[in-house]
Tab-separated table of C-alpha atoms in Angstrom:
chain	number	residue	atom	x	y	z
A	1	ILE	CA	231.164	101.925	91.521
A	2	SER	CA	232.339	98.345	92.087
A	3	LEU	CA	233.392	99.123	95.632
A	4	LEU	CA	230.258	101.118	96.390
A	5	MET	CA	227.872	98.401	95.226
A	6	LEU	CA	229.744	95.331	96.467
A	7	GLN	CA	231.257	96.422	99.761
A	8	ARG	CA	228.762	98.874	101.204
A	9	GLU	CA	227.127	96.147	103.326
A	10	THR	CA	230.326	94.610	104.693
A	11	ASP	CA	231.033	95.535	108.295
A	12	PRO	CA	234.594	96.884	107.895
A	13	VAL	CA	233.297	99.279	105.220
A	14	LYS	CA	229.999	100.210	106.853
A	15	GLN	CA	231.566	100.724	110.292
A	16	MET	CA	235.037	101.717	109.112
A	17	ASP	CA	237.440	103.612	111.308
A	18	GLU	CA	239.117	105.838	108.739
A	19	THR	CA	242.196	106.184	110.938
A	20	ARG	CA	242.810	102.437	110.568
A	21	ILE	CA	243.481	102.244	106.836
A	22	ARG	CA	246.814	101.140	105.430
A	23	PHE	CA	247.732	100.849	101.764
A	24	PHE	CA	250.414	98.493	100.451
A	25	GLU	CA	252.108	98.358	97.063
A	26	MET	CA	252.735	94.737	96.119
A	27	ASP	CA	254.239	92.930	93.080
A	28	ARG	CA	253.191	93.124	89.411
A	29	GLY	CA	250.839	96.086	89.691
A	30	ILE	CA	248.971	94.705	92.694
A	31	SER	CA	248.136	96.939	95.642
A	32	VAL	CA	246.038	96.249	98.724
A	33	ALA	CA	244.101	98.425	101.147
A	34	LEU	CA	243.688	96.975	104.659
A	35	PHE	CA	241.075	98.578	106.878
A	36	SER	CA	239.197	97.850	110.052
A	37	MET	CA	236.157	98.840	112.062
A	38	LYS	CA	235.524	101.182	114.940
A	39	THR	CA	236.349	99.535	118.247
A	40	GLU	CA	232.767	99.425	119.519
A	41	PHE	CA	231.656	97.367	116.510
A	42	GLN	CA	234.378	94.727	116.698
A	43	LEU	CA	233.202	91.303	117.847
A	44	TYR	CA	235.449	89.721	120.455
A	45	PRO	CA	237.825	88.115	120.613
A	46	GLU	CA	238.772	88.269	116.905
A	47	ILE	CA	239.801	91.371	114.975
A	48	TYR	CA	237.995	91.793	111.668
A	49	PHE	CA	240.074	93.352	108.886
A	50	GLY	CA	238.689	94.051	105.445
A	51	HIS	CA	240.760	94.231	102.282
A	52	THR	CA	240.416	95.541	98.763
A	53	LEU	CA	242.926	94.403	96.158
A	54	TYR	CA	243.671	96.487	93.087
A	55	LYS	CA	245.290	95.537	89.804
A	56	ASN	CA	246.912	98.561	88.203
A	57	GLY	CA	244.662	100.739	90.363
A	58	ILE	CA	241.410	98.997	89.387
A	59	PRO	CA	239.453	97.002	92.017
A	60	ALA	CA	240.018	93.281	91.383
A	61	ALA	CA	239.114	91.528	94.660
A	62	TYR	CA	237.702	92.148	98.094
A	63	GLY	CA	237.163	90.206	101.301
A	64	GLY	CA	238.254	89.986	104.888
A	65	ALA	CA	240.122	88.183	107.627
A	66	TRP	CA	238.895	87.355	111.128
A	67	ILE	CA	242.161	87.298	113.052
A	68	PHE	CA	243.031	86.016	116.507
A	69	GLY	CA	246.754	85.986	117.120
A	70	ASN	CA	248.503	83.737	114.611
A	71	TYR	CA	245.196	82.271	113.399
A	72	SER	CA	242.790	83.704	110.849
A	73	LEU	CA	239.623	82.825	109.013
A	74	PHE	CA	240.141	84.148	105.502
A	75	GLY	CA	237.751	85.022	102.711
A	76	VAL	CA	238.220	86.559	99.281
A	77	ASN	CA	236.040	87.241	96.268
A	78	ILE	CA	237.836	87.944	93.005
A	79	LEU	CA	235.744	90.125	90.726
A	80	GLU	CA	234.521	88.374	87.603
A	81	TRP	CA	236.549	90.449	85.163
A	82	CYS	CA	239.772	89.295	86.816
A	83	ARG	CA	239.145	85.590	87.458
A	84	GLY	CA	241.541	83.103	85.967
A	85	GLY	CA	244.881	84.464	84.923
A	86	GLU	CA	246.485	85.951	88.011
A	87	SER	CA	243.877	84.841	90.578
A	88	ASN	CA	246.445	82.610	92.258
A	89	LEU	CA	248.942	85.449	92.461
A	90	MET	CA	246.353	87.802	93.935
A	91	VAL	CA	245.357	85.433	96.721
A	92	SER	CA	249.016	84.630	97.400
A	93	GLU	CA	249.782	88.332	97.749
A	94	LEU	CA	246.911	88.754	100.205
A	95	LEU	CA	248.063	85.816	102.317
A	96	MET	CA	251.639	87.093	102.288
A	97	LEU	CA	250.464	90.540	103.361
A	98	TYR	CA	248.509	89.228	106.340
A	99	HIS	CA	251.461	87.021	107.240
A	100	GLN	CA	254.062	89.783	107.086
A	101	VAL	CA	252.054	92.690	108.493
A	102	LEU	CA	249.902	90.920	111.091
A	103	GLU	CA	251.968	87.753	111.724
A	104	VAL	CA	249.194	85.358	110.729
A	105	LYS	CA	250.648	81.856	110.410
A	106	CYS	CA	247.515	79.749	110.059
A	107	PHE	CA	244.809	80.537	107.520
A	108	GLU	CA	241.477	78.737	107.448
A	109	VAL	CA	238.867	78.913	104.700
A	110	GLU	CA	235.272	77.984	105.427
A	111	PRO	CA	233.285	75.674	103.108
A	112	TYR	CA	231.165	78.396	101.516
A	113	GLN	CA	234.259	79.668	99.728
A	114	TYR	CA	234.554	76.435	97.764
A	115	GLY	CA	231.004	75.256	97.345
A	116	LYS	CA	228.784	74.862	100.407
A	117	GLU	CA	225.464	76.467	99.438
A	118	ASN	CA	227.480	78.071	96.654
A	119	PRO	CA	226.992	76.316	93.269
A	120	GLU	CA	229.550	78.586	91.631
A	121	GLY	CA	232.221	77.251	93.980
A	122	ILE	CA	231.413	73.697	92.861
A	123	SER	CA	231.264	74.444	89.140
A	124	SER	CA	234.578	76.317	89.266
A	125	GLY	CA	236.335	73.620	91.296
A	126	ALA	CA	237.350	76.241	93.860
A	127	PHE	CA	238.469	73.554	96.296
A	128	TRP	CA	241.391	72.675	94.003
A	129	PHE	CA	242.291	76.336	93.640
A	130	TYR	CA	242.957	76.479	97.383
A	131	TYR	CA	244.469	72.991	97.477
A	132	ARG	CA	247.128	73.970	94.937
A	133	MET	CA	248.031	76.925	97.160
A	134	GLY	CA	248.696	74.640	100.126
A	135	PHE	CA	245.343	74.463	101.924
A	136	ARG	CA	244.368	71.035	103.212
A	137	PRO	CA	241.151	69.651	104.760
A	138	VAL	CA	241.146	69.792	108.550
A	139	ARG	CA	239.162	66.554	108.785
A	140	LYS	CA	241.389	63.499	108.283
A	141	ASP	CA	238.901	61.557	106.153
A	142	LEU	CA	238.542	64.501	103.759
A	143	ALA	CA	242.326	64.934	103.635
A	144	ILE	CA	242.674	61.274	102.603
A	145	LEU	CA	239.965	61.682	99.960
A	146	ALA	CA	241.703	64.763	98.593
A	147	LYS	CA	244.993	62.865	98.223
A	148	LYS	CA	243.232	60.104	96.288
A	149	GLU	CA	241.547	62.629	94.010
A	150	GLN	CA	244.798	64.488	93.456
A	151	LYS	CA	246.476	61.260	92.401
A	152	LYS	CA	243.723	60.605	89.834
A	153	ILE	CA	244.043	64.142	88.481
A	154	LEU	CA	247.783	63.696	88.026
A	155	GLU	CA	247.599	60.204	86.510
A	156	ILE	CA	244.408	60.208	84.427
A	157	PRO	CA	244.378	62.651	81.481
A	158	GLY	CA	241.335	64.919	81.585
A	159	TYR	CA	240.109	63.634	84.950
A	160	LYS	CA	238.032	66.035	87.031
A	161	SER	CA	236.500	65.543	90.451
A	162	SER	CA	232.753	65.031	90.260
A	163	PRO	CA	230.376	67.638	91.753
A	164	LYS	CA	229.431	65.013	94.354
A	165	THR	CA	233.065	64.708	95.463
A	166	LEU	CA	233.561	68.483	95.507
A	167	LEU	CA	230.435	68.809	97.618
A	168	LYS	CA	231.831	66.173	99.995
A	169	PHE	CA	234.854	68.405	100.608
A	170	THR	CA	232.536	71.148	101.871
A	171	GLU	CA	231.710	69.061	104.940
A	172	GLY	CA	234.763	70.565	106.625
A	173	SER	CA	236.998	73.599	106.408
A	174	ILE	CA	240.481	73.758	104.903
A	175	ARG	CA	243.599	75.155	106.514
A	176	MET	CA	247.130	76.247	105.619
A	177	GLU	CA	249.824	76.492	108.285
A	178	LEU	CA	253.062	78.379	107.709
A	179	GLY	CA	255.358	76.427	109.983
A	180	LYS	CA	254.682	75.245	113.508
A	181	VAL	CA	252.439	77.543	115.504
A	182	LYS	CA	250.709	77.503	118.877
A	183	LEU	CA	247.191	77.447	117.522
A	184	ILE	CA	244.624	79.028	119.832
A	185	ARG	CA	241.502	80.197	118.060
A	186	GLY	CA	238.941	82.711	119.179
A	187	ALA	CA	236.508	79.798	119.525
A	188	ASN	CA	238.763	78.280	122.198
A	189	ILE	CA	238.582	81.495	124.225
A	190	LYS	CA	234.812	81.755	123.765
A	191	SER	CA	234.421	78.233	125.145
A	192	LYS	CA	236.448	79.127	128.232
A	193	ILE	CA	234.355	82.260	128.765
A	194	LYS	CA	231.123	80.243	128.542
A	195	GLU	CA	232.547	77.788	131.052
A	196	LEU	CA	233.494	80.618	133.423
A	197	VAL	CA	230.065	82.252	133.210
A	198	LYS	CA	228.250	78.959	133.776
A	199	ILE	CA	230.333	77.597	136.636
A	200	GLU	CA	231.371	80.696	138.602
A	201	PHE	CA	228.454	83.028	137.891
A	202	ASN	CA	225.494	80.674	137.471
A	203	SER	CA	225.167	81.579	133.759
A	204	ASP	CA	224.846	85.301	134.566
A	205	ARG	CA	226.923	86.953	131.834
A	206	VAL	CA	226.351	90.515	133.092
A	207	LYS	CA	227.546	89.635	136.587
A	208	ALA	CA	230.573	87.849	135.114
A	209	GLU	CA	231.502	90.945	133.127
A	210	ILE	CA	231.135	93.295	136.089
A	211	LYS	CA	233.135	91.099	138.481
A	212	SER	CA	235.833	90.372	135.900
A	213	THR	CA	236.265	94.077	135.167
A	214	GLU	CA	236.569	94.847	138.892
A	215	TRP	CA	239.094	92.020	139.232
A	216	MET	CA	241.238	93.379	136.413
A	217	LYS	CA	241.129	96.967	137.646
A	218	LYS	CA	242.362	95.852	141.068
A	219	SER	CA	245.318	94.158	139.407
A	220	LEU	CA	246.059	97.180	137.202
A	221	PRO	CA	245.825	100.263	139.434
A	222	ALA	CA	247.799	102.310	136.909
A	223	LEU	CA	245.171	101.738	134.224
A	224	GLU	CA	244.320	104.975	132.440
A	225	SER	CA	240.778	106.238	132.180
A	226	GLY	CA	239.208	106.916	128.795
A	227	LEU	CA	239.391	103.345	127.538
A	228	ASN	CA	236.387	102.035	125.650
A	229	GLN	CA	234.107	100.175	128.064
A	230	THR	CA	233.720	97.257	125.678
A	231	VAL	CA	237.499	96.908	125.517
A	232	LEU	CA	237.718	96.851	129.315
A	233	THR	CA	234.886	94.379	129.772
A	234	GLU	CA	235.836	91.901	127.055
A	235	THR	CA	239.546	91.961	127.870
A	236	ALA	CA	238.782	91.412	131.543
A	237	ILE	CA	236.504	88.423	131.063
A	238	MET	CA	238.890	86.941	128.518
A	239	ASN	CA	241.783	87.152	130.994
A	240	ARG	CA	239.754	85.759	133.861
A	241	ALA	CA	238.439	82.881	131.769
A	242	VAL	CA	241.933	81.611	130.998
A	243	GLY	CA	243.356	82.444	134.430
A	244	PHE	CA	245.918	84.838	133.002
A	245	PRO	CA	248.566	85.932	135.556
A	246	ILE	CA	247.924	89.681	135.336
A	247	SER	CA	250.123	90.609	138.293
A	248	LYS	CA	253.178	89.200	136.512
A	249	ASN	CA	252.362	90.837	133.167
A	250	LYS	CA	250.936	94.257	134.029
A	251	GLU	CA	252.853	96.170	131.376
A	252	LEU	CA	251.723	93.802	128.616
A	253	LEU	CA	248.081	94.014	129.725
A	254	ILE	CA	248.134	97.820	129.721
A	255	LYS	CA	249.626	97.847	126.217
A	256	LEU	CA	247.030	95.301	125.103
A	257	LEU	CA	244.180	97.493	126.390
A	258	GLN	CA	245.524	100.748	125.007
A	259	SER	CA	246.295	99.359	121.559
A	260	ARG	CA	242.896	97.671	121.275
A	261	ASN	CA	241.464	101.102	121.904
A	262	GLU	CA	243.723	102.966	119.486
A	263	ASN	CA	245.682	100.836	116.995
A	264	LEU	CA	244.639	97.321	115.966
A	265	PHE	CA	247.877	96.703	114.095
A	266	GLU	CA	249.758	97.226	117.375
A	267	TYR	CA	247.121	95.282	119.289
A	268	GLN	CA	247.751	92.229	117.130
A	269	LYS	CA	251.425	92.303	118.109
A	270	TYR	CA	250.631	92.418	121.843
A	271	LEU	CA	247.882	89.808	121.518
A	272	ILE	CA	250.373	87.339	120.066
A	273	GLN	CA	252.646	87.960	123.055
A	274	TRP	CA	249.663	87.443	125.376
A	275	LEU	CA	248.750	84.172	123.698
A	276	GLN	CA	252.270	82.841	124.151
A	277	LEU	CA	251.705	83.103	127.914
A	278	VAL	CA	248.227	81.568	127.943
A	279	GLN	CA	248.080	78.004	129.272
A	280	LEU	CA	245.365	76.657	127.032
A	281	LYS	CA	245.182	73.729	124.635
A	282	ALA	CA	244.084	74.486	121.086
């Protein structure tokens, strides 16, 4: 009942591809289902995965991750009956799963999760929940403020950040990086696509898609038919926007297209390889 009422409106559930479900047994009675959407409903360039976390077989949390290579926006909602206690462990297990299975190395949490237009996030001090796990404000001024607040918390018995301060933190997102990573976000690719459409095609998106698809097909004569048209179009314009050397990486491009059409877990692996070859600043 919990899953039916809470998740029925989320895209990975509503538009789920039932062939793209994987179930993982984790530590201390925790298990996680990862699932994704049908290809035609995915929004480029990210992949949207949903997750449901169970504690001893009972739903305890749900959410999703918007993944692009090693980078991911991450969101989780722990059900009320299970908050406190092992909440930290549950989120840690989710992050570890995305890291190990999908090679995500940079997680970003948007302000709503810890208080923006979300009074519960302020009253619960959700910002510090993520901070203790290793997330830090992306904005330098907020990172400095967080360090000052942390020092007060450690040195002054009973000190708590004021709601005003917690609300200040919601002016920017928070991020956790697991080692050094070449960070290219989906937003970076979208910006390059907009630039391509504006400059080369006089802001005609349809024409840009048609010409980019023709360009890619010429470079990949061995491309199989039967691929989803959206996959062809979006992959083509993405490659053209960044000036990707298709002729030198034909095999990788074919694998990228086929896996996007059939297996998003495999697609993620090839996308990371593709990103390593992209000459683009984060």
